[in-house]
Short mmCIF file of C-alpha atoms in Angstrom, two decimals:
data_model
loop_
_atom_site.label_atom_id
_atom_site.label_comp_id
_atom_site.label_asym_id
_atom_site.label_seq_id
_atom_site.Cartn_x
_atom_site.Cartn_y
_atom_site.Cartn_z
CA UNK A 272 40.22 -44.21 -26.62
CA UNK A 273 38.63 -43.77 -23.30
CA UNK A 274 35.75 -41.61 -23.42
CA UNK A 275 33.48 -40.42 -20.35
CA UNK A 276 30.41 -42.30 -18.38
CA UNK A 277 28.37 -39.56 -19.18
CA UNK A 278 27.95 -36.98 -22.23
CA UNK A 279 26.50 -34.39 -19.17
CA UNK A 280 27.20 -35.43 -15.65
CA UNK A 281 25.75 -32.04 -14.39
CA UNK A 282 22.38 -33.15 -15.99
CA UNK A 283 22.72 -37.52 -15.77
CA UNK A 284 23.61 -37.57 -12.00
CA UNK A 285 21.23 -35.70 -10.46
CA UNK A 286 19.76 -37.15 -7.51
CA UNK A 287 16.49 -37.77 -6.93
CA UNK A 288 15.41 -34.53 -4.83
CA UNK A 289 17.80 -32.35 -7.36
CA UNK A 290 15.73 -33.66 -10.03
CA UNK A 291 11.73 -33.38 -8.84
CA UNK A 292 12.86 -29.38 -7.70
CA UNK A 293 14.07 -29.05 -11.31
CA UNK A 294 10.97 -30.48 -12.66
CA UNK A 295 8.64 -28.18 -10.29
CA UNK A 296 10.34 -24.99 -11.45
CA UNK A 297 10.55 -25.98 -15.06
CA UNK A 298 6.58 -26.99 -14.45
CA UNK A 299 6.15 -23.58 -12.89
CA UNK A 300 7.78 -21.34 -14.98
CA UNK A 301 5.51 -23.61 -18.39
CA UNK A 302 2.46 -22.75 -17.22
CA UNK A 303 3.68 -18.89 -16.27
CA UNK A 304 4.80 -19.17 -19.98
CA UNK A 305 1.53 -20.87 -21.36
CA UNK A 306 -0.21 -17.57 -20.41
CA UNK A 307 0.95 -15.47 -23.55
CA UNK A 308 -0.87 -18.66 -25.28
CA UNK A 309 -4.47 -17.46 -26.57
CA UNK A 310 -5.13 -20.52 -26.62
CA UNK A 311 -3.94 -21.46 -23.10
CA UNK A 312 -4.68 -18.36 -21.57
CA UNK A 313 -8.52 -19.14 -22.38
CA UNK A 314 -8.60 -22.66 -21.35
CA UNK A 315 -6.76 -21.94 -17.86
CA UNK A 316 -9.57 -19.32 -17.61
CA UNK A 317 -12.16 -21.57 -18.02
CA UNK A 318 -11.04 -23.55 -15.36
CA UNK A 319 -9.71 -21.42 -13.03
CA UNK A 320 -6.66 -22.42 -12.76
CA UNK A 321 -3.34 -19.21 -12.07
CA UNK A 322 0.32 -20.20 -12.47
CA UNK A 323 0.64 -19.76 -8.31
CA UNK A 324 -2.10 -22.58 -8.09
CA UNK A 325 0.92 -24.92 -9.19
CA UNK A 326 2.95 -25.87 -5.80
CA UNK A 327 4.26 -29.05 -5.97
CA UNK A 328 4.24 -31.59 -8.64
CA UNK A 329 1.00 -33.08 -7.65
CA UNK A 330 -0.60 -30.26 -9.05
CA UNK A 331 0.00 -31.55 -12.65
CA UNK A 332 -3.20 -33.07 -12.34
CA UNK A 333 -4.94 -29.48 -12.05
CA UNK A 334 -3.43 -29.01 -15.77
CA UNK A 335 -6.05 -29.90 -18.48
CA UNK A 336 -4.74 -32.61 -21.20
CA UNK A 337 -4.37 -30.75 -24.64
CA UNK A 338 -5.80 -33.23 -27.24
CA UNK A 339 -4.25 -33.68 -31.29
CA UNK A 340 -7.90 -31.86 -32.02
CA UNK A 341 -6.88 -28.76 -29.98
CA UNK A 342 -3.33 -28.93 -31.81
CA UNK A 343 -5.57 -28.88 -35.36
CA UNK A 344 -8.59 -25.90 -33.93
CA UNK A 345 -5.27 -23.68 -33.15
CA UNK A 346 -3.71 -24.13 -36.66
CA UNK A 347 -1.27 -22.74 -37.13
CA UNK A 348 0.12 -20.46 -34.76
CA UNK A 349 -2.52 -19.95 -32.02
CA UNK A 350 -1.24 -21.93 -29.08
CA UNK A 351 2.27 -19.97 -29.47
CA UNK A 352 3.54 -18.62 -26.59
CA UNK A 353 6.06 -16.55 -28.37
CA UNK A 354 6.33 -13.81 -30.62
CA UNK A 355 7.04 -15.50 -34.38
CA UNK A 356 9.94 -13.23 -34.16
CA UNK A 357 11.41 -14.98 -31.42
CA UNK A 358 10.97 -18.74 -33.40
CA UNK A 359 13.58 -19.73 -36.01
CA UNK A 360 11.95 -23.54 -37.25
CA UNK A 361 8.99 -24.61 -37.85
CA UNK A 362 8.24 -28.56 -38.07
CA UNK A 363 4.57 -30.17 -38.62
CA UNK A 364 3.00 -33.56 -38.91
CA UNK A 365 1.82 -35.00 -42.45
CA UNK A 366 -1.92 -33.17 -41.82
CA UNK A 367 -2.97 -36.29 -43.89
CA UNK A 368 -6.54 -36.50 -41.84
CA UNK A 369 -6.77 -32.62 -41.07
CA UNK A 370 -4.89 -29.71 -40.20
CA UNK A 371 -1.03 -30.12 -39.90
CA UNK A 372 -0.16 -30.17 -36.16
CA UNK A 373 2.87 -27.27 -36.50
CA UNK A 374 5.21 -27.04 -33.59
CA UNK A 375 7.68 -23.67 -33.26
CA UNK A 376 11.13 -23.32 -32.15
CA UNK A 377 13.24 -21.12 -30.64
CA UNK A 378 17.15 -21.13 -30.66
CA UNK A 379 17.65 -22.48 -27.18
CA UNK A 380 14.49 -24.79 -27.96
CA UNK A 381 16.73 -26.39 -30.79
CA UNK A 382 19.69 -26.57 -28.50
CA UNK A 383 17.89 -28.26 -25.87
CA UNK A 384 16.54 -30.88 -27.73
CA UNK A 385 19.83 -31.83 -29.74
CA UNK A 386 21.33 -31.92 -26.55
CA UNK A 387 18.62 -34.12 -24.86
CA UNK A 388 19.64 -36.35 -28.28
CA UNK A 389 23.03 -36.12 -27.75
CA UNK A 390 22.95 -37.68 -24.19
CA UNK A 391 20.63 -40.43 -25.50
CA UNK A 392 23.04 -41.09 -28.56
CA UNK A 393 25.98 -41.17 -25.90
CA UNK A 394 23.58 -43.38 -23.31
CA UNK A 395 23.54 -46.45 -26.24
CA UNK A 396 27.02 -46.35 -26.93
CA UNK A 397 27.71 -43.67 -29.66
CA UNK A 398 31.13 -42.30 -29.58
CA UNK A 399 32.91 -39.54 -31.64
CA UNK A 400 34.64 -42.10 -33.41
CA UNK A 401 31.23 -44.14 -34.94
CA UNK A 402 29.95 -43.09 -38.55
CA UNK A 403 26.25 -42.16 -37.70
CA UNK A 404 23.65 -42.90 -41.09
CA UNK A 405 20.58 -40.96 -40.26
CA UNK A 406 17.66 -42.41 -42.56
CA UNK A 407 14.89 -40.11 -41.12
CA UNK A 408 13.38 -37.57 -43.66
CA UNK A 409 15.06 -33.80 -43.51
CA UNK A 410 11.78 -32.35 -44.02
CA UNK A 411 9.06 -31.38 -41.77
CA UNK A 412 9.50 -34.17 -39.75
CA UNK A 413 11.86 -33.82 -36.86
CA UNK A 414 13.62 -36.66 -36.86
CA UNK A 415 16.21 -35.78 -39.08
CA UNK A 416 17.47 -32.42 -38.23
CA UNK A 417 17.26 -33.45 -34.38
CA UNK A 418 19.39 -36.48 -34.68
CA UNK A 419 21.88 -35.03 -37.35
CA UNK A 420 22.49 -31.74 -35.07
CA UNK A 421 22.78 -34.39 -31.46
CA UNK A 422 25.13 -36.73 -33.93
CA UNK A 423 27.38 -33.86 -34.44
CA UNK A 424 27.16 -32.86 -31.13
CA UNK A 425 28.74 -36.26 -29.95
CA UNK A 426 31.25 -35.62 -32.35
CA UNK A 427 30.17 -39.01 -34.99
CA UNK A 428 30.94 -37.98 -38.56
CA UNK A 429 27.62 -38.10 -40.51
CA UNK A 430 25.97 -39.43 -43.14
CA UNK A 431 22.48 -37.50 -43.51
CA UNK A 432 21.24 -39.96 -46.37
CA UNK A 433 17.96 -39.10 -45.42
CA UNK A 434 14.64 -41.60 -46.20
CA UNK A 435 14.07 -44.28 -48.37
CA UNK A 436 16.29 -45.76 -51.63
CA UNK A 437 17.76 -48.44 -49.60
CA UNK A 438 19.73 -49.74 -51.85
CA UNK A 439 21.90 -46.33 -51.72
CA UNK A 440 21.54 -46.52 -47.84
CA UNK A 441 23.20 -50.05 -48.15
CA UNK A 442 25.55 -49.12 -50.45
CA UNK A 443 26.68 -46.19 -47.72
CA UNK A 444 27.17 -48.78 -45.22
CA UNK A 445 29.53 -50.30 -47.21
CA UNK A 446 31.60 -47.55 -48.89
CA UNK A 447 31.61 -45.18 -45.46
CA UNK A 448 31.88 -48.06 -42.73
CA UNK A 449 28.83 -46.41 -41.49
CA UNK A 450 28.86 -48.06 -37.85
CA UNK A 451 25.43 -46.56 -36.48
CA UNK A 452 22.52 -46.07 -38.27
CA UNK A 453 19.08 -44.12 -36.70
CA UNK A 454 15.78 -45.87 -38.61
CA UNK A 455 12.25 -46.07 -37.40
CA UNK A 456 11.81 -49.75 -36.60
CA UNK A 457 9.65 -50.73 -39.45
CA UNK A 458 12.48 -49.28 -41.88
CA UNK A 459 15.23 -50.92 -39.95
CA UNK A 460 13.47 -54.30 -40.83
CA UNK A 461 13.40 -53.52 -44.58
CA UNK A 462 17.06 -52.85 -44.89
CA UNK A 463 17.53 -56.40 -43.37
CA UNK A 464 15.21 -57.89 -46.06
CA UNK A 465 16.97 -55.73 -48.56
CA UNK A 466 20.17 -57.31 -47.33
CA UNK A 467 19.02 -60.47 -47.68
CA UNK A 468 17.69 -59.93 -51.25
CA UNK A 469 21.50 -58.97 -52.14
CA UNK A 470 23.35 -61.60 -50.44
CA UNK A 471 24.58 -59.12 -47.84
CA UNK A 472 25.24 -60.56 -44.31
CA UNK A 473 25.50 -57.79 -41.61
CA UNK A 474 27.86 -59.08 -38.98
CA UNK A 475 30.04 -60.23 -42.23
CA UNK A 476 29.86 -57.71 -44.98
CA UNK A 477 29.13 -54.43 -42.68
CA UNK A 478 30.45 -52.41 -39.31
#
């Protein structure tokens, strides 16, 4: 079946100019947004810096780097920069050496970013007709929610086996002719030594 270049033309062709006046507004209209963030609010006080202040993309540099350690001292809802009410996910990171770093979502929040996912997905060759196995956690890690919702976006039937028991992973592969699979690197790399361990040869035994 013959299937479109692009999973968003309006967004993937932009040209050059299209795409730096996109990025100025949406840089604008963040740091207008950054000023319901206590946290924000304070530290563009500090340095004196006002939403107009932000012209042209150069003036990124007048924006202050937040650090991991300002993500933990605003734990866990002090950089928001909208109401709780208005949020409807929370992720986080591990918090194994401190305070979690929690990140909020909105609705369109979630639809922007499994649509950002979608067009990558589509970019390496994804199609609606692939089986996608997603072995990322469905926890408070993003990875798994954010891939399943851009798999099903494309249109890929899923398989959200979620992390670890590779065996079961491999035995999906087999029994669902699971045809792309989404695993951090250093995972991806155990299922081949797994498959080795069982005699399985990939471009043989799997699609």
């Amino acid at each position: 079946m013959s299937y479109p270049k692009f999973f968003n033309p309006e967004m993937e062709t932009l040209t050059r100019p299209q795409i730096e006046k996109l990025q100025l507004e949406r840089l604008q209209d963040t740091v207008q947004r950054c000023m319901n963030s206590p946290f924000y609010k304070e530290r563009f006080r500090q340095i004196g810096l006002k939403p107009g202040d932000i012209k042209c993309l150069d003036d990124l540099q007048k924006i202050p780097f937040t650090t991991k350690q300002d993500l933990r001292d605003t734990y866990p809802f002090g950089i928001a920069s909208i109401p709780l009410d208005k949020c409807v996910r929370l992720h986080s990171s591990s918090g194994t050496t401190g305070n979690p770093v929690v990140v909020l979502h909105s609705a369109k929040d979630l639809e922007e970013w499994s649509n950002a996912l979608a067009r990558c997905l589509w970019m390496v060759g994804c199609r609606p007709e692939d089986v996608f196995q997603n072995t990322s956690g469905y926890g408070m890690f993003t990875g798994g929610l954010g891939f399943q919702y851009a798999a099903e976006k494309v249109g890929m039937l899923t398989v959200p086996a979620g992390a670890g028991n590779t065996r079961r992973q491999l035995k999906f592969f087999k029994d669902f002719g699971t045809t792309v699979v989404h695993a951090i690197p250093s995972y991806a790399a155990r299922l081949y030594e797994v498959m080795q361990e069982e005699g399985i040869d990939p471009r043989r035994d799997l699609k």
